[in-house]
Coordinates of N, CA, C and O in Angstrom, one line a residue:
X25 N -182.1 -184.1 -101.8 CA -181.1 -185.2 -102.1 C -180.4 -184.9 -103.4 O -181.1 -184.3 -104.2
X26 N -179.0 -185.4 -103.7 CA -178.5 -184.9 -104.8 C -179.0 -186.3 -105.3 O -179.2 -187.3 -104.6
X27 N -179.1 -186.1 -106.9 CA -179.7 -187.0 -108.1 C -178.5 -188.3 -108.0 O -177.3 -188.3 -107.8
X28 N -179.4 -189.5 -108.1 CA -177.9 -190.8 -108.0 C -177.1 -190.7 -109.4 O -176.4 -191.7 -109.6
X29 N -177.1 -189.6 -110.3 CA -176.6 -190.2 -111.0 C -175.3 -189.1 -110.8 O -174.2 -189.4 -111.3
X30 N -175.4 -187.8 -110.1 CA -174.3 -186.9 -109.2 C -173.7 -188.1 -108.4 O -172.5 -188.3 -108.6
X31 N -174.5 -189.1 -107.5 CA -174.0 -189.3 -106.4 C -172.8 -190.7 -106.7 O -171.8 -191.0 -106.1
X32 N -173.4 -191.4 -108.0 CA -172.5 -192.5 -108.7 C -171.3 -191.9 -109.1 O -170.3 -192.5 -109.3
X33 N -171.3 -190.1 -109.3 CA -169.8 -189.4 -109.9 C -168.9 -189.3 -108.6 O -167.8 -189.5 -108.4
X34 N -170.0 -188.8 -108.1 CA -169.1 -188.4 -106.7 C -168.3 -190.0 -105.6 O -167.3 -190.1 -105.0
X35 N -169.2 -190.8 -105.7 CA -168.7 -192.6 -105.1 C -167.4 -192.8 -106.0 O -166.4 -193.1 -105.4
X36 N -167.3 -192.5 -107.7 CA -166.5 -192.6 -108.4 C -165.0 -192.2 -108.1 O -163.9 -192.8 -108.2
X37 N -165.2 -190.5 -107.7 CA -164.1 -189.7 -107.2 C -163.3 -190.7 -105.9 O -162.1 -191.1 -106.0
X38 N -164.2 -190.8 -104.9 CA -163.4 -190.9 -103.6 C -163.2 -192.4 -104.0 O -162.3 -192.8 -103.3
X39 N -163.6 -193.2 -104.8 CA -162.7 -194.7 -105.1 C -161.7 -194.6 -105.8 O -160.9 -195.5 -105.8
X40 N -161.5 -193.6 -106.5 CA -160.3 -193.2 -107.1 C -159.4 -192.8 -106.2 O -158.3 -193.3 -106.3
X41 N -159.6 -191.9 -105.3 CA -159.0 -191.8 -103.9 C -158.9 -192.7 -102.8 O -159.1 -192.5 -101.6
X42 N -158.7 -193.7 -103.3 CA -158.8 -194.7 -102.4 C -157.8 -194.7 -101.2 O -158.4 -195.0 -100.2
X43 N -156.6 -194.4 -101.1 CA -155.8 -194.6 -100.1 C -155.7 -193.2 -99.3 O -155.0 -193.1 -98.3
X44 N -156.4 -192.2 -99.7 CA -156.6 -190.9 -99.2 C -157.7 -190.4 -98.8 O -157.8 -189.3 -98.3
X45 N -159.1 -191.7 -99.1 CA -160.5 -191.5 -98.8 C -160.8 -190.6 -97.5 O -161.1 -189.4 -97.9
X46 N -160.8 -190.7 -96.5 CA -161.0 -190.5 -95.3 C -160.5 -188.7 -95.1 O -161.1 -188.0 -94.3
X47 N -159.6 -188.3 -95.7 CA -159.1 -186.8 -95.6 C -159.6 -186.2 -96.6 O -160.0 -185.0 -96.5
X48 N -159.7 -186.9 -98.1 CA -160.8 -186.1 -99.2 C -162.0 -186.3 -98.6 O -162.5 -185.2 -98.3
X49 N -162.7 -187.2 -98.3 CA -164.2 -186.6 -97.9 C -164.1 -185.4 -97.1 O -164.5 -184.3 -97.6
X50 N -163.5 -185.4 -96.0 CA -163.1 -184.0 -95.5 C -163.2 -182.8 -96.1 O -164.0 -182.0 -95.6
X51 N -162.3 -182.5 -97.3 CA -162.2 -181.7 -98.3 C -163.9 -181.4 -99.0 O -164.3 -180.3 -99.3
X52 N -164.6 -182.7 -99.1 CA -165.8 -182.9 -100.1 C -166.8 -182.0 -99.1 O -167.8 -181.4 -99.5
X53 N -166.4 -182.1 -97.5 CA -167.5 -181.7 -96.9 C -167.2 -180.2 -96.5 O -168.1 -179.3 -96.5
X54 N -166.2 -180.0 -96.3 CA -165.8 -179.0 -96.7 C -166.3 -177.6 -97.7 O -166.5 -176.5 -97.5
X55 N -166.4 -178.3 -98.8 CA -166.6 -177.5 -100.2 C -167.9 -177.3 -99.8 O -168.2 -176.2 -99.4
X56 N -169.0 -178.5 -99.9 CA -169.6 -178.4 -99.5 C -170.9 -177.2 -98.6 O -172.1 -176.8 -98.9
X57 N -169.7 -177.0 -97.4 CA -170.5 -176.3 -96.5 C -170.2 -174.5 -96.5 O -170.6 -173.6 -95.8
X58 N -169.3 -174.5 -97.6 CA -168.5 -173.5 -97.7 C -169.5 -173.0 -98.9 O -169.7 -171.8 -99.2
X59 N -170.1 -174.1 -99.6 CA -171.2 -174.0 -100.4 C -172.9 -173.2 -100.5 O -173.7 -172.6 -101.3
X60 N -172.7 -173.7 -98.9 CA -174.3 -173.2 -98.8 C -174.0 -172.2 -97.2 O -174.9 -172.0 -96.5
X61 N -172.4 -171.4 -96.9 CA -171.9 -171.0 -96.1 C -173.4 -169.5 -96.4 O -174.3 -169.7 -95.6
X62 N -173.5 -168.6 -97.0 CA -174.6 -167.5 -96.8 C -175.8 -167.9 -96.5 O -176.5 -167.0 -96.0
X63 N -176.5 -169.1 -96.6 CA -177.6 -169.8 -96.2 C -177.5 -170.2 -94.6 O -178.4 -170.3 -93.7
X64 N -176.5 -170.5 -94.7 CA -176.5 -171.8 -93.1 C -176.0 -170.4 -92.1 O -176.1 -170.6 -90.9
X65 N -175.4 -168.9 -92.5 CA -174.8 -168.3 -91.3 C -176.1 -167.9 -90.7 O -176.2 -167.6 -89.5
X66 N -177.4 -167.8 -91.7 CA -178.5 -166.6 -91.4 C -179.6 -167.4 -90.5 O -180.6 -166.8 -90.1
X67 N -179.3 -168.9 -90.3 CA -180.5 -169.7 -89.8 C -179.7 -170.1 -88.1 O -178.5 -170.3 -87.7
X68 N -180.7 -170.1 -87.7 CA -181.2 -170.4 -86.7 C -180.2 -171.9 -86.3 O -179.8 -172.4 -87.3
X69 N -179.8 -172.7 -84.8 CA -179.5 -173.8 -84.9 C -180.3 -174.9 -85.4 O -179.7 -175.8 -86.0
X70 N -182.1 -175.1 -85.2 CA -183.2 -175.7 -85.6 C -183.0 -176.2 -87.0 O -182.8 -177.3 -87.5
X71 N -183.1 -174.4 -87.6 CA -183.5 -174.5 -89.1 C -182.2 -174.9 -89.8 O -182.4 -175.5 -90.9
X72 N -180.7 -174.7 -89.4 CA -179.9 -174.9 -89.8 C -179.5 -176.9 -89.8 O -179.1 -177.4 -90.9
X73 N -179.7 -178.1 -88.2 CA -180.0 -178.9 -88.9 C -181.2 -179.9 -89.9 O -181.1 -181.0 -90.2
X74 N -182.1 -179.0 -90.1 CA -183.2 -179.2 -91.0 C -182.6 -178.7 -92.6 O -182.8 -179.2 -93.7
X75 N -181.9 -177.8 -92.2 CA -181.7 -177.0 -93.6 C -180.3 -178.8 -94.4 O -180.4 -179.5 -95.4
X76 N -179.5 -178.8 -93.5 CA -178.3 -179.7 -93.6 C -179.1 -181.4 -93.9 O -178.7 -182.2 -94.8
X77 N -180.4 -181.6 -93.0 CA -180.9 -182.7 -93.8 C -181.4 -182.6 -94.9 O -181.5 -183.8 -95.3
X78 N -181.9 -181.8 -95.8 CA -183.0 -181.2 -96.8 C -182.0 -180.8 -97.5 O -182.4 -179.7 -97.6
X79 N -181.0 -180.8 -98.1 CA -179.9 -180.0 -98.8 C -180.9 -179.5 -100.3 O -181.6 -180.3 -101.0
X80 N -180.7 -178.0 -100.7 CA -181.7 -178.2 -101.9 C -180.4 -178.9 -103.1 O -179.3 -178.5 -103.4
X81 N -180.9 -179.8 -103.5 CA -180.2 -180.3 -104.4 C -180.3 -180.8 -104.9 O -179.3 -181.3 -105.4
X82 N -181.6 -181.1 -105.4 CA -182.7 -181.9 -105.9 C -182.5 -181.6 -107.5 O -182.5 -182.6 -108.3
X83 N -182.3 -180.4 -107.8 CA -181.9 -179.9 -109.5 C -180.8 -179.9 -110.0 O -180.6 -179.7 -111.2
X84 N -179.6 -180.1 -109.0 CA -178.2 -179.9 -109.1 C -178.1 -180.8 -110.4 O -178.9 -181.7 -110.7
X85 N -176.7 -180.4 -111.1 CA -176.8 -181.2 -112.7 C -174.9 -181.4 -112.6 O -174.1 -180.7 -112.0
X86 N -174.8 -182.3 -113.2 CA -172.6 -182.8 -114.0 C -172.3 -181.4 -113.0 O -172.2 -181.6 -111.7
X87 N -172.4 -179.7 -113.7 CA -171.5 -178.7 -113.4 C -171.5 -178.3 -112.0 O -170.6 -177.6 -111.5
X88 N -172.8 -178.9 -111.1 CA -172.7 -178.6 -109.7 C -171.6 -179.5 -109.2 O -170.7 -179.0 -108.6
X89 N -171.7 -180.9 -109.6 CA -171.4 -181.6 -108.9 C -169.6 -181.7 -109.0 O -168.9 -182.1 -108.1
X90 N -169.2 -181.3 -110.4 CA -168.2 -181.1 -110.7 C -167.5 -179.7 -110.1 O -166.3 -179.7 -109.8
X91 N -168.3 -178.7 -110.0 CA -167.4 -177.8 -108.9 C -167.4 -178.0 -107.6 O -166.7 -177.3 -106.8
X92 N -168.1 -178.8 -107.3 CA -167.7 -179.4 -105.4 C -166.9 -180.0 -105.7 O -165.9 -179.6 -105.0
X93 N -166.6 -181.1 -106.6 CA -165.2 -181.9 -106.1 C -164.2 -181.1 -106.7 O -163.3 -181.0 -105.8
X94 N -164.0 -180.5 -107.6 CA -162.7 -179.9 -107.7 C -162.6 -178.3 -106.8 O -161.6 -177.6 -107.0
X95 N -163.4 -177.8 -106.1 CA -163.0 -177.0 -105.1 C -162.7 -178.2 -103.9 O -161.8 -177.8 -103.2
X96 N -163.1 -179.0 -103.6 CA -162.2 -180.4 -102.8 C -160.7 -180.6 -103.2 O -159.7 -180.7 -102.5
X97 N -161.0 -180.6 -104.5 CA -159.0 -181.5 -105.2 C -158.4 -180.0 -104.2 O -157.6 -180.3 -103.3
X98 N -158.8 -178.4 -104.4 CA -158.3 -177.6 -104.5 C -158.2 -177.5 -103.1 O -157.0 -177.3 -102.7
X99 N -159.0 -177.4 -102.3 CA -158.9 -177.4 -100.6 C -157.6 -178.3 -100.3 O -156.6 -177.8 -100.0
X100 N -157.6 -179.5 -100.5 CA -156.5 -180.4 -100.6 C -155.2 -180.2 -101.0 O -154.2 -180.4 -100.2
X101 N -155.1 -179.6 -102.2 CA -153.7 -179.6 -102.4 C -153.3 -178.5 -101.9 O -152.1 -178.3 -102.0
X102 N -154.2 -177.6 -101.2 CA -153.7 -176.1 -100.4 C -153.5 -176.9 -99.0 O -152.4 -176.6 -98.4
X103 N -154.3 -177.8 -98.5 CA -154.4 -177.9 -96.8 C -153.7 -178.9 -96.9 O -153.0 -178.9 -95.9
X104 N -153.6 -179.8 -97.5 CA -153.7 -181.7 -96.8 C -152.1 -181.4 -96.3 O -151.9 -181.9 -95.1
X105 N -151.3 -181.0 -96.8 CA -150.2 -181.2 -96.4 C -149.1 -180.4 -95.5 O -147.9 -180.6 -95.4
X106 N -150.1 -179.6 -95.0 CA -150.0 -177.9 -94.0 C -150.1 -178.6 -92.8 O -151.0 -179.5 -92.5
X107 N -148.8 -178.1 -91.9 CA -148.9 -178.2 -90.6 C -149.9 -178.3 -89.6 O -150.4 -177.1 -89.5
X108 N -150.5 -179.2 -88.8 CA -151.6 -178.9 -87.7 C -151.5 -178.4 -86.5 O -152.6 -178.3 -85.9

């Protein structure tokens, strides 16, 4: 579990984004999985949703939590507005 005082920064971000909430999480999940992308290719389907409930993140500190969201701002302002 990431620490509540990561997860009060990160609640903070997407209310700031308020009228864009729904496509930045996107982005947030994104960074995210792109995060733990050499972990999650090498597991199994099992271990991989065990691995996604269990996230290690238990030690993550401000600079983890601060390079997920801004590789999000960054996914965004490359994708959000790119053709589908």
């Amino acid at each position: 579990e990431i620490p509540l005082r990561l997860i009060i920064r990160v609640w903070d971000t997407y209310l700031a984004e308020a009228e864009d909430f729904a496509s930045f999480h996107v982005y947030v999940c994104t960074a995210f999985l792109l995060h733990w992308s050499p972990q999650l290719k090498k597991l199994e389907f099992q271990d991989l949703m065990l691995f996604l409930q269990r996230l290690p993140t238990s030690r993550w500190d401000s600079k983890d939590i601060e390079l997920l969201l801004s590789q999000a701002f960054l996914y965004k302002s490359y994708y959000h507005d790119s053709i589908s």
